């Protein structure tokens, strides 16, 4: 490729990376704001969180479109193609994290309308602390192209799942103690599921980072240890 | 392009379409089996449903990889590029439908361990009937490249959402009537949410079909009425 084309191409990759960073920042803030809104019964913050979501959707579509245009125009080498595919996958996961944070914010509004037992939210806060760390770690692993750090995220997600089991049992207990708690706690049940799923998306991103750095696909249950994409054209067009 | 290359390219597009059809068939069957497992307390069927999910995951990854290889190798025209992007998006949504059906099957196993009020499942069946029709219609709209039919799916999804509201209220009522119903109904709450989200994915697929056929992006809240992808290179490499 000529110098001019290489520079244009590098600029495209860099633009994609910047958009992922912007998405990561928005998703982290949405999660943290949604949880504050829930814990403080702050409906104004909940509405502000919901209002952030369209920006995340727009960025995700822009990343997908620009990534695919870059592939079509540049016919990148295998390693660069992995880079571009990673941005598509990660932007999908971050868009879903934003959706889930938005769902928590919506529940925060419902919960604030009939506050019953604020202590029921304590377990959710622990879940949130874990999920926020997972998300931060995996975004750092992506920006540093650090497969080892990404693999740690993969293992920590199991802790979040067991935390969710315990929150589920606690919420059911609160419901059984007093039927007036039922509606309040039902909304919290959905919030805890949303947080657990944010952990799943952090794990997906971890998988993508490992794929990006090593070319390997991670889940043990997948039939192939290597991606078909390792069979790519080895010279740029 | 030479005849030989055109034929190879057509075969690649056809292969992608066949895999989407296979995914659609599996996702529909998983949803219907998961609901039967739930309604009949049939844990064997629930386990069989869960066992179908890895095939869907594998197909989704294969479609994504083959689609991107095709883009990198062939530098397709705008209309063909839309075709390929549509397969990536639809395979993502169908993989998520399978995940959600798997979640229902997992809940079916928990619910069967302590059956309380089978009539609580009636509302979920109505939701399932709607979701199954949405899914069937949107898969037909895709295979026939029928944007008008896809747009109908878009509007029907609102019915499913209001059905979920009513199921939510009914389940809360059953919980309040007898605390021994709480655990049983909590699992059903999650099932109803899973079905509602399957409707959302059907709606996403409808949006993709409209984009595929017309080049337009659908959601009213998106800033641009046209995709960046309409600015594609107009000649194949």
CSV table of C-alpha atoms in Angstrom, one decimal:
chain,number,residue,atom,x,y,z
A,1,UNK,CA,0.0,0.0,0.0
A,2,UNK,CA,1.2,3.6,-0.6
A,3,UNK,CA,2.1,5.8,2.3
A,4,UNK,CA,-1.0,7.8,1.7
A,5,UNK,CA,-3.3,4.8,1.8
A,6,UNK,CA,-1.6,3.4,4.9
A,7,UNK,CA,-2.1,6.7,6.7
A,8,UNK,CA,-5.8,6.8,5.8
A,9,UNK,CA,-6.2,3.2,6.9
A,10,UNK,CA,-4.4,3.8,10.2
A,11,UNK,CA,-6.6,6.8,10.8
A,12,UNK,CA,-9.7,4.6,10.2
A,13,UNK,CA,-8.5,2.1,12.7
A,14,UNK,CA,-7.7,4.8,15.2
A,15,UNK,CA,-11.2,6.4,14.7
A,16,UNK,CA,-12.8,3.0,15.5
A,17,UNK,CA,-10.7,2.6,18.6
A,18,UNK,CA,-11.7,6.1,19.8
A,19,UNK,CA,-15.4,5.4,19.3
A,20,UNK,CA,-15.0,2.2,21.4
A,21,UNK,CA,-13.4,4.2,24.1
A,22,UNK,CA,-16.2,6.7,24.0
A,23,UNK,CA,-18.8,3.8,24.2
A,24,UNK,CA,-16.9,2.3,27.1
A,25,UNK,CA,-17.0,5.6,29.0
A,26,UNK,CA,-20.7,6.1,28.4
A,27,UNK,CA,-21.6,2.5,29.3
A,28,UNK,CA,-19.6,2.7,32.6
A,29,UNK,CA,-21.3,6.0,33.5
A,30,UNK,CA,-24.7,4.7,32.7
A,31,UNK,CA,-24.3,1.6,34.9
A,32,UNK,CA,-23.0,3.7,37.8
A,33,UNK,CA,-25.7,6.3,37.4
A,34,UNK,CA,-28.4,3.7,37.1
A,35,UNK,CA,-27.3,2.1,40.4
A,36,UNK,CA,-27.1,5.5,42.2
A,37,UNK,CA,-30.6,6.3,40.9
A,38,UNK,CA,-31.8,3.0,42.2
A,39,UNK,CA,-30.2,3.2,45.6
A,40,UNK,CA,-31.1,6.9,46.2
A,41,UNK,CA,-34.6,6.7,44.6
A,42,UNK,CA,-33.4,9.5,42.4
A,43,UNK,CA,-35.8,9.6,39.4
A,44,UNK,CA,-34.1,12.6,37.9
A,45,UNK,CA,-30.8,10.7,37.6
A,46,UNK,CA,-32.7,7.7,36.3
A,47,UNK,CA,-34.2,9.8,33.5
A,48,UNK,CA,-30.8,11.3,32.6
A,49,UNK,CA,-29.4,7.7,32.4
A,50,UNK,CA,-32.1,6.7,30.0
A,51,UNK,CA,-31.4,9.8,27.9
A,52,UNK,CA,-27.8,8.7,27.4
A,53,UNK,CA,-28.7,5.5,25.7
A,54,UNK,CA,-29.4,6.7,22.1
A,55,UNK,CA,-25.9,8.1,21.8
A,56,UNK,CA,-24.6,4.6,22.6
A,57,UNK,CA,-26.9,3.1,19.9
A,58,UNK,CA,-25.7,5.7,17.4
A,59,UNK,CA,-22.0,5.0,18.1
A,60,UNK,CA,-22.6,1.2,17.8
A,61,UNK,CA,-24.2,1.6,14.3
A,62,UNK,CA,-21.4,4.0,13.2
A,63,UNK,CA,-18.7,1.6,14.3
A,64,UNK,CA,-20.4,-1.3,12.6
A,65,UNK,CA,-20.8,0.7,9.4
A,66,UNK,CA,-17.3,2.2,9.4
A,67,UNK,CA,-15.7,-1.2,10.3
A,68,UNK,CA,-17.4,-2.9,7.4
A,69,UNK,CA,-16.6,-0.1,4.9
A,70,UNK,CA,-13.0,-0.4,6.0
A,71,UNK,CA,-12.9,-4.1,5.4
A,72,UNK,CA,-14.6,-3.6,1.9
A,73,UNK,CA,-12.2,-0.8,0.9
A,74,UNK,CA,-8.9,-2.0,2.3
A,75,UNK,CA,-9.0,-5.8,2.3
A,76,UNK,CA,-6.9,-5.9,5.5
A,77,UNK,CA,-4.4,-8.5,6.6
A,78,UNK,CA,-5.5,-11.2,9.0
A,79,UNK,CA,-4.3,-9.3,12.1
A,80,UNK,CA,-5.9,-6.0,11.1
A,81,UNK,CA,-9.1,-7.8,10.2
A,82,UNK,CA,-9.2,-9.2,13.7
A,83,UNK,CA,-8.8,-5.7,15.0
A,84,UNK,CA,-11.8,-4.5,13.0
A,85,UNK,CA,-13.9,-7.5,13.9
A,86,UNK,CA,-13.1,-6.9,17.5
A,87,UNK,CA,-14.5,-3.4,17.3
A,88,UNK,CA,-17.7,-4.7,15.9
A,89,UNK,CA,-18.1,-7.3,18.6
A,90,UNK,CA,-17.1,-5.0,21.5
A,91,UNK,CA,-19.4,-2.3,20.3
A,92,UNK,CA,-22.3,-4.8,20.3
A,93,UNK,CA,-21.6,-5.8,23.8
A,94,UNK,CA,-21.2,-2.2,25.0
A,95,UNK,CA,-24.5,-1.3,23.4
A,96,UNK,CA,-26.1,-4.1,25.3
A,97,UNK,CA,-24.5,-3.0,28.6
A,98,UNK,CA,-26.1,0.4,28.0
A,99,UNK,CA,-29.5,-1.2,27.3
A,100,UNK,CA,-29.2,-3.2,30.6
A,101,UNK,CA,-28.2,-0.1,32.5
A,102,UNK,CA,-31.2,1.7,31.0
A,103,UNK,CA,-33.4,-1.1,32.2
A,104,UNK,CA,-32.1,-0.6,35.7
A,105,UNK,CA,-32.8,3.1,35.4
A,106,UNK,CA,-36.4,2.3,34.3
A,107,UNK,CA,-36.9,0.0,37.3
A,108,UNK,CA,-35.4,2.7,39.6
A,109,UNK,CA,-38.3,5.0,38.6
A,110,UNK,CA,-40.9,2.3,39.4
A,111,UNK,CA,-39.2,1.4,42.6
A,112,UNK,CA,-39.0,5.0,43.8
A,113,UNK,CA,-42.8,5.3,43.4
A,114,UNK,CA,-43.4,2.9,46.2
A,115,UNK,CA,-40.3,2.5,48.4
A,116,UNK,CA,-40.5,-0.5,50.8
A,117,UNK,CA,-37.3,-1.9,52.2
A,118,UNK,CA,-34.2,0.0,51.1
A,119,UNK,CA,-31.9,-2.7,52.7
A,120,UNK,CA,-33.0,-5.1,49.9
A,121,UNK,CA,-30.8,-3.0,47.6
A,122,UNK,CA,-27.6,-3.8,49.6
A,123,UNK,CA,-27.0,-7.1,47.8
A,124,UNK,CA,-27.5,-5.4,44.4
A,125,UNK,CA,-24.8,-2.8,45.3
A,126,UNK,CA,-22.3,-5.6,45.9
A,127,UNK,CA,-23.3,-7.1,42.5
A,128,UNK,CA,-22.8,-3.7,40.9
A,129,UNK,CA,-19.4,-3.3,42.5
A,130,UNK,CA,-18.2,-6.6,41.0
A,131,UNK,CA,-19.8,-5.8,37.6
A,132,UNK,CA,-18.2,-2.3,37.5
A,133,UNK,CA,-14.8,-3.8,38.2
A,134,UNK,CA,-15.3,-6.4,35.5
A,135,UNK,CA,-16.2,-3.8,33.0
A,136,UNK,CA,-13.3,-1.5,33.9
A,137,UNK,CA,-10.8,-4.3,33.8
A,138,UNK,CA,-12.0,-5.6,30.4
A,139,UNK,CA,-11.9,-2.1,28.9
A,140,UNK,CA,-8.4,-1.7,30.2
A,141,UNK,CA,-7.4,-5.1,28.8
A,142,UNK,CA,-8.8,-4.0,25.5
A,143,UNK,CA,-7.0,-0.7,25.4
A,144,UNK,CA,-3.7,-2.4,26.4
A,145,UNK,CA,-4.2,-5.5,24.3
A,146,UNK,CA,-3.6,-7.5,27.4
A,147,UNK,CA,-4.9,-11.1,26.9
A,148,UNK,CA,-3.8,-12.2,30.4
A,149,UNK,CA,-5.9,-9.5,32.1
A,150,UNK,CA,-8.8,-10.4,29.8
A,151,UNK,CA,-8.6,-14.0,30.9
A,152,UNK,CA,-8.8,-13.0,34.6
A,153,UNK,CA,-12.1,-11.2,33.8
A,154,UNK,CA,-13.4,-14.5,32.4
A,155,UNK,CA,-12.8,-16.3,35.7
A,156,UNK,CA,-14.2,-13.5,38.0
A,157,UNK,CA,-17.6,-13.5,36.3
A,158,UNK,CA,-18.4,-16.8,38.2
A,159,UNK,CA,-18.3,-14.8,41.4
A,160,UNK,CA,-20.9,-12.4,40.1
A,161,UNK,CA,-23.1,-15.4,39.2
A,162,UNK,CA,-23.0,-16.8,42.7
A,163,UNK,CA,-23.7,-13.4,44.1
A,164,UNK,CA,-26.8,-13.2,42.0
A,165,UNK,CA,-28.0,-16.6,43.4
A,166,UNK,CA,-27.7,-15.2,46.9
A,167,UNK,CA,-29.5,-11.9,46.0
A,168,UNK,CA,-32.3,-14.0,44.4
A,169,UNK,CA,-32.8,-16.0,47.6
A,170,UNK,CA,-32.7,-12.8,49.8
A,171,UNK,CA,-35.3,-11.0,47.7
A,172,UNK,CA,-37.6,-14.0,47.8
A,173,UNK,CA,-37.3,-14.1,51.6
A,174,UNK,CA,-38.2,-10.4,51.8
A,175,UNK,CA,-41.2,-11.1,49.6
A,176,UNK,CA,-42.3,-14.0,51.8
A,177,UNK,CA,-42.0,-11.9,55.0
A,178,UNK,CA,-44.5,-9.3,53.8
A,179,UNK,CA,-46.6,-9.4,50.7
A,180,UNK,CA,-46.4,-5.6,50.5
A,181,UNK,CA,-42.7,-6.1,49.6
A,182,UNK,CA,-43.5,-8.2,46.6
A,183,UNK,CA,-43.8,-5.5,43.9
A,184,UNK,CA,-40.7,-3.6,45.1
A,185,UNK,CA,-38.6,-6.8,45.3
A,186,UNK,CA,-39.9,-8.1,41.9
A,187,UNK,CA,-38.4,-5.0,40.3
A,188,UNK,CA,-35.1,-5.6,42.1
A,189,UNK,CA,-35.1,-9.2,40.9
A,190,UNK,CA,-35.0,-7.9,37.3
A,191,UNK,CA,-32.3,-5.4,38.3
A,192,UNK,CA,-30.1,-8.1,39.7
A,193,UNK,CA,-30.6,-10.1,36.5
A,194,UNK,CA,-29.6,-7.1,34.5
A,195,UNK,CA,-26.4,-6.7,36.5
A,196,UNK,CA,-25.5,-10.3,36.1
A,197,UNK,CA,-26.0,-10.0,32.3
A,198,UNK,CA,-23.7,-7.0,32.3
A,199,UNK,CA,-21.1,-9.3,33.7
A,200,UNK,CA,-21.8,-11.7,30.8
A,201,UNK,CA,-21.1,-9.0,28.3
A,202,UNK,CA,-17.9,-8.1,30.1
A,203,UNK,CA,-16.9,-11.7,29.7
A,204,UNK,CA,-17.8,-11.6,26.0
A,205,UNK,CA,-15.5,-8.6,25.6
A,206,UNK,CA,-12.8,-10.5,27.4
A,207,UNK,CA,-13.2,-13.3,24.9
A,208,UNK,CA,-12.9,-10.8,22.1
A,209,UNK,CA,-9.7,-9.3,23.5
A,210,UNK,CA,-8.1,-12.8,23.7
A,211,UNK,CA,-9.2,-13.4,20.1
A,212,UNK,CA,-7.8,-10.1,19.1
A,213,UNK,CA,-4.4,-10.6,20.7
A,214,UNK,CA,-3.9,-14.3,20.1
A,215,UNK,CA,-6.2,-15.2,17.3
A,216,UNK,CA,-7.7,-17.9,19.5
A,217,UNK,CA,-11.4,-18.3,20.3
A,218,UNK,CA,-12.0,-18.9,24.0
A,219,UNK,CA,-15.1,-20.9,25.0
A,220,UNK,CA,-14.3,-24.5,25.9
A,221,UNK,CA,-17.5,-25.7,24.3
A,222,UNK,CA,-16.7,-24.4,20.9
A,223,UNK,CA,-15.7,-27.1,18.4
A,224,UNK,CA,-12.7,-25.3,16.9
A,225,UNK,CA,-9.8,-23.9,18.9
A,226,UNK,CA,-8.9,-21.5,16.0
A,227,UNK,CA,-10.9,-19.1,14.1
A,228,UNK,CA,-11.7,-19.6,10.4
A,229,UNK,CA,-10.3,-16.0,10.1
A,230,UNK,CA,-6.8,-17.3,10.6
A,231,UNK,CA,-7.1,-18.6,7.0
A,232,UNK,CA,-7.3,-15.0,5.6
A,233,UNK,CA,-5.6,-13.6,2.6
A,234,UNK,CA,-2.1,-12.8,3.7
A,235,UNK,CA,-1.5,-9.7,1.5
A,236,UNK,CA,-3.5,-6.5,1.4
A,237,UNK,CA,-5.2,-5.5,-1.9
B,1,UNK,CA,-15.8,-10.0,-12.2
B,2,UNK,CA,-15.2,-13.2,-14.2
B,3,UNK,CA,-18.0,-15.8,-14.4
B,4,UNK,CA,-16.0,-18.1,-12.2
B,5,UNK,CA,-15.6,-15.5,-9.5
B,6,UNK,CA,-19.3,-14.5,-9.7
B,7,UNK,CA,-20.3,-18.1,-9.3
B,8,UNK,CA,-18.1,-18.6,-6.3
B,9,UNK,CA,-19.4,-15.4,-4.8
B,10,UNK,CA,-23.1,-16.4,-5.4
B,11,UNK,CA,-22.3,-19.7,-3.7
B,12,UNK,CA,-20.9,-17.9,-0.7
B,13,UNK,CA,-24.0,-15.7,-0.4
B,14,UNK,CA,-26.3,-18.8,-0.8
B,15,UNK,CA,-24.3,-20.6,1.9
B,16,UNK,CA,-24.9,-17.7,4.3
B,17,UNK,CA,-28.6,-17.7,3.5
B,18,UNK,CA,-28.9,-21.4,4.2
B,19,UNK,CA,-27.2,-21.1,7.5
B,20,UNK,CA,-29.6,-18.3,8.5
B,21,UNK,CA,-32.5,-20.6,7.5
B,22,UNK,CA,-31.0,-23.4,9.7
B,23,UNK,CA,-30.5,-21.0,12.6
B,24,UNK,CA,-34.1,-19.8,12.2
B,25,UNK,CA,-35.4,-23.4,12.3
B,26,UNK,CA,-33.4,-24.2,15.4
B,27,UNK,CA,-34.4,-21.0,17.2
B,28,UNK,CA,-38.1,-21.6,16.5
B,29,UNK,CA,-37.9,-25.2,17.7
B,30,UNK,CA,-36.0,-24.2,20.9
B,31,UNK,CA,-38.7,-21.6,21.8
B,32,UNK,CA,-41.6,-24.0,21.2
B,33,UNK,CA,-39.8,-26.8,23.1
B,34,UNK,CA,-38.9,-24.6,26.0
B,35,UNK,CA,-42.5,-23.5,26.4
B,36,UNK,CA,-43.8,-27.1,26.2
B,37,UNK,CA,-41.2,-28.1,28.8
B,38,UNK,CA,-42.4,-25.3,31.0
B,39,UNK,CA,-46.1,-25.9,30.6
B,40,UNK,CA,-45.8,-29.7,30.9
B,41,UNK,CA,-43.1,-29.7,33.6
B,42,UNK,CA,-41.1,-31.9,31.2
B,43,UNK,CA,-37.5,-31.7,32.4
B,44,UNK,CA,-36.3,-34.1,29.8
B,45,UNK,CA,-37.5,-31.8,27.0
B,46,UNK,CA,-36.0,-28.9,28.9
B,47,UNK,CA,-32.6,-30.6,28.9
B,48,UNK,CA,-32.9,-31.4,25.2
B,49,UNK,CA,-33.7,-27.7,24.5
B,50,UNK,CA,-30.6,-26.6,26.4
B,51,UNK,CA,-28.5,-29.1,24.4
B,52,UNK,CA,-29.5,-27.5,21.1
B,53,UNK,CA,-28.0,-24.1,22.0
B,54,UNK,CA,-24.3,-24.8,21.2
B,55,UNK,CA,-25.2,-25.6,17.5
B,56,UNK,CA,-26.8,-22.1,17.3
B,57,UNK,CA,-23.7,-20.5,18.8
B,58,UNK,CA,-21.5,-22.3,16.3
B,59,UNK,CA,-23.6,-21.3,13.3
B,60,UNK,CA,-23.6,-17.7,14.4
B,61,UNK,CA,-19.8,-17.6,14.6
B,62,UNK,CA,-19.5,-19.4,11.3
B,63,UNK,CA,-21.8,-16.9,9.6
B,64,UNK,CA,-19.9,-13.9,11.1
B,65,UNK,CA,-16.6,-15.3,10.0
B,66,UNK,CA,-17.7,-16.3,6.5
B,67,UNK,CA,-19.5,-13.1,6.0
B,68,UNK,CA,-16.5,-11.0,6.9
B,69,UNK,CA,-14.2,-13.2,4.7
B,70,UNK,CA,-16.6,-12.7,1.8
B,71,UNK,CA,-16.4,-8.9,2.3
B,72,UNK,CA,-12.6,-8.9,2.5
B,73,UNK,CA,-12.2,-11.2,-0.6
B,74,UNK,CA,-14.9,-9.8,-2.9
B,75,UNK,CA,-15.3,-6.1,-2.0
B,76,UNK,CA,-19.0,-6.4,-2.9
B,77,UNK,CA,-21.3,-3.7,-4.3
B,78,UNK,CA,-23.5,-1.8,-1.9
B,79,UNK,CA,-26.6,-4.0,-2.4
B,80,UNK,CA,-24.6,-7.2,-1.9
B,81,UNK,CA,-22.8,-5.7,1.1
B,82,UNK,CA,-26.2,-5.0,2.7
B,83,UNK,CA,-27.1,-8.7,2.1
B,84,UNK,CA,-24.0,-9.8,3.9
B,85,UNK,CA,-24.4,-7.3,6.8
B,86,UNK,CA,-28.0,-8.5,7.2
B,87,UNK,CA,-26.8,-12.1,7.7
B,88,UNK,CA,-24.4,-11.0,10.4
B,89,UNK,CA,-27.1,-9.0,12.2
B,90,UNK,CA,-29.8,-11.6,11.9
B,91,UNK,CA,-27.5,-14.4,13.0
B,92,UNK,CA,-26.7,-12.3,16.2
B,93,UNK,CA,-30.4,-11.9,16.9
B,94,UNK,CA,-31.2,-15.6,16.3
B,95,UNK,CA,-28.4,-16.6,18.6
B,96,UNK,CA,-29.9,-14.4,21.3
B,97,UNK,CA,-33.3,-15.9,20.7
B,98,UNK,CA,-31.8,-19.3,21.3
B,99,UNK,CA,-30.1,-18.0,24.5
B,100,UNK,CA,-33.5,-16.7,25.8
B,101,UNK,CA,-35.2,-20.0,24.9
B,102,UNK,CA,-32.4,-21.8,26.8
B,103,UNK,CA,-33.1,-19.6,29.8
B,104,UNK,CA,-36.8,-20.5,29.7
B,105,UNK,CA,-35.8,-24.2,29.6
B,106,UNK,CA,-33.5,-23.8,32.6
B,107,UNK,CA,-36.4,-22.1,34.5
B,108,UNK,CA,-38.7,-25.0,33.4
B,109,UNK,CA,-36.4,-27.4,35.3
B,110,UNK,CA,-36.5,-25.2,38.4
B,111,UNK,CA,-40.2,-24.8,38.2
B,112,UNK,CA,-40.9,-28.5,37.8
B,113,UNK,CA,-39.1,-29.2,41.1
B,114,UNK,CA,-41.8,-27.4,43.0
B,115,UNK,CA,-45.0,-27.1,41.0
B,116,UNK,CA,-47.4,-24.6,42.6
B,117,UNK,CA,-50.1,-23.1,40.4
B,118,UNK,CA,-50.0,-24.4,36.8
B,119,UNK,CA,-52.7,-21.8,35.8
B,120,UNK,CA,-50.1,-19.1,36.3
B,121,UNK,CA,-48.5,-20.4,33.1
B,122,UNK,CA,-51.6,-19.6,30.9
B,123,UNK,CA,-50.6,-15.9,30.4
B,124,UNK,CA,-47.1,-17.0,29.4
B,125,UNK,CA,-48.6,-19.3,26.7
B,126,UNK,CA,-50.4,-16.4,25.2
B,127,UNK,CA,-47.2,-14.4,25.1
B,128,UNK,CA,-45.5,-17.4,23.5
B,129,UNK,CA,-48.1,-17.7,20.8
B,130,UNK,CA,-47.6,-14.0,19.9
B,131,UNK,CA,-43.8,-14.3,20.0
B,132,UNK,CA,-43.8,-17.5,17.9
B,133,UNK,CA,-45.9,-15.8,15.2
B,134,UNK,CA,-43.6,-12.7,15.2
B,135,UNK,CA,-40.6,-14.9,14.8
B,136,UNK,CA,-42.2,-17.0,12.0
B,137,UNK,CA,-43.4,-13.9,10.2
B,138,UNK,CA,-40.1,-12.1,10.3
B,139,UNK,CA,-38.2,-15.2,9.1
B,140,UNK,CA,-40.7,-15.4,6.2
B,141,UNK,CA,-40.2,-11.7,5.5
B,142,UNK,CA,-36.5,-12.3,5.4
B,143,UNK,CA,-36.6,-15.3,3.0
B,144,UNK,CA,-39.0,-13.4,0.7
B,145,UNK,CA,-37.2,-10.1,1.0
B,146,UNK,CA,-40.6,-8.6,2.0
B,147,UNK,CA,-40.2,-5.2,3.6
B,148,UNK,CA,-43.9,-4.6,4.0
B,149,UNK,CA,-44.3,-7.8,6.0
B,150,UNK,CA,-41.3,-6.9,8.1
B,151,UNK,CA,-42.9,-3.6,8.9
B,152,UNK,CA,-46.0,-5.4,10.2
B,153,UNK,CA,-43.9,-7.3,12.7
B,154,UNK,CA,-42.5,-4.0,14.0
B,155,UNK,CA,-46.0,-2.9,14.9
B,156,UNK,CA,-47.2,-6.2,16.4
B,157,UNK,CA,-44.4,-6.2,18.9
B,158,UNK,CA,-46.3,-3.6,21.0
B,159,UNK,CA,-49.0,-6.1,21.6
B,160,UNK,CA,-46.5,-8.5,23.2
B,161,UNK,CA,-45.2,-5.7,25.4
B,162,UNK,CA,-48.7,-5.0,26.8
B,163,UNK,CA,-49.3,-8.7,27.3
B,164,UNK,CA,-46.2,-8.8,29.4
B,165,UNK,CA,-47.5,-6.0,31.6
B,166,UNK,CA,-50.6,-8.0,32.3
B,167,UNK,CA,-48.7,-11.2,33.0
B,168,UNK,CA,-46.5,-9.2,35.4
B,169,UNK,CA,-49.5,-8.0,37.3
B,170,UNK,CA,-51.1,-11.5,37.4
B,171,UNK,CA,-47.9,-13.1,38.7
B,172,UNK,CA,-47.6,-10.5,41.4
B,173,UNK,CA,-51.2,-11.2,42.4
B,174,UNK,CA,-50.5,-14.9,42.7
B,175,UNK,CA,-47.5,-14.2,44.9
B,176,UNK,CA,-49.5,-12.0,47.2
B,177,UNK,CA,-52.3,-14.6,47.5
B,178,UNK,CA,-50.0,-17.2,48.9
B,179,UNK,CA,-46.3,-16.8,49.8
B,180,UNK,CA,-45.7,-20.4,48.8
B,181,UNK,CA,-46.3,-19.3,45.2
B,182,UNK,CA,-43.5,-16.8,45.4
B,183,UNK,CA,-40.6,-18.9,44.2
B,184,UNK,CA,-42.6,-20.5,41.4
B,185,UNK,CA,-43.9,-17.2,40.2
B,186,UNK,CA,-40.5,-15.5,40.4
B,187,UNK,CA,-39.2,-18.0,37.9
B,188,UNK,CA,-42.2,-17.3,35.6
B,189,UNK,CA,-41.5,-13.6,35.8
B,190,UNK,CA,-38.1,-14.2,34.3
B,191,UNK,CA,-39.7,-16.5,31.6
B,192,UNK,CA,-42.2,-13.7,30.6
B,193,UNK,CA,-39.3,-11.3,30.3
B,194,UNK,CA,-37.4,-13.8,28.2
B,195,UNK,CA,-40.4,-14.1,25.8
B,196,UNK,CA,-40.8,-10.3,25.6
B,197,UNK,CA,-37.2,-10.0,24.7
B,198,UNK,CA,-37.6,-12.7,22.0
B,199,UNK,CA,-40.2,-10.3,20.5
B,200,UNK,CA,-37.6,-7.5,20.6
B,201,UNK,CA,-35.2,-9.6,18.6
B,202,UNK,CA,-37.9,-10.4,16.1
B,203,UNK,CA,-38.4,-6.6,15.8
B,204,UNK,CA,-34.6,-6.2,15.3
B,205,UNK,CA,-34.7,-8.7,12.5
B,206,UNK,CA,-37.7,-6.9,11.0
B,207,UNK,CA,-35.6,-3.7,11.0
B,208,UNK,CA,-32.7,-5.6,9.3
B,209,UNK,CA,-35.0,-6.9,6.6
B,210,UNK,CA,-36.3,-3.3,5.9
B,211,UNK,CA,-32.6,-2.2,5.7
B,212,UNK,CA,-31.7,-5.1,3.4
B,213,UNK,CA,-34.6,-4.5,1.0
B,214,UNK,CA,-34.7,-0.6,1.0
B,215,UNK,CA,-31.3,0.5,2.4
B,216,UNK,CA,-33.2,2.5,5.0
B,217,UNK,CA,-32.7,2.3,8.7
B,218,UNK,CA,-35.9,2.1,10.6
B,219,UNK,CA,-36.0,3.4,14.2
B,220,UNK,CA,-37.5,6.9,14.4
B,221,UNK,CA,-35.0,8.0,17.0
B,222,UNK,CA,-32.0,7.4,14.8
B,223,UNK,CA,-30.4,10.6,13.6
B,224,UNK,CA,-30.0,9.6,10.0
B,225,UNK,CA,-32.6,8.2,7.7
B,226,UNK,CA,-30.1,6.6,5.5
B,227,UNK,CA,-27.2,4.3,6.2
B,228,UNK,CA,-23.6,5.4,5.7
B,229,UNK,CA,-23.4,2.2,3.7
B,230,UNK,CA,-25.3,3.8,0.9
B,231,UNK,CA,-22.0,5.7,0.2
B,232,UNK,CA,-20.2,2.5,-0.7
B,233,UNK,CA,-17.8,2.0,-3.6
B,234,UNK,CA,-20.0,1.3,-6.6
B,235,UNK,CA,-17.8,-1.1,-8.5
B,236,UNK,CA,-16.5,-4.5,-7.3
B,237,UNK,CA,-12.8,-5.0,-7.0
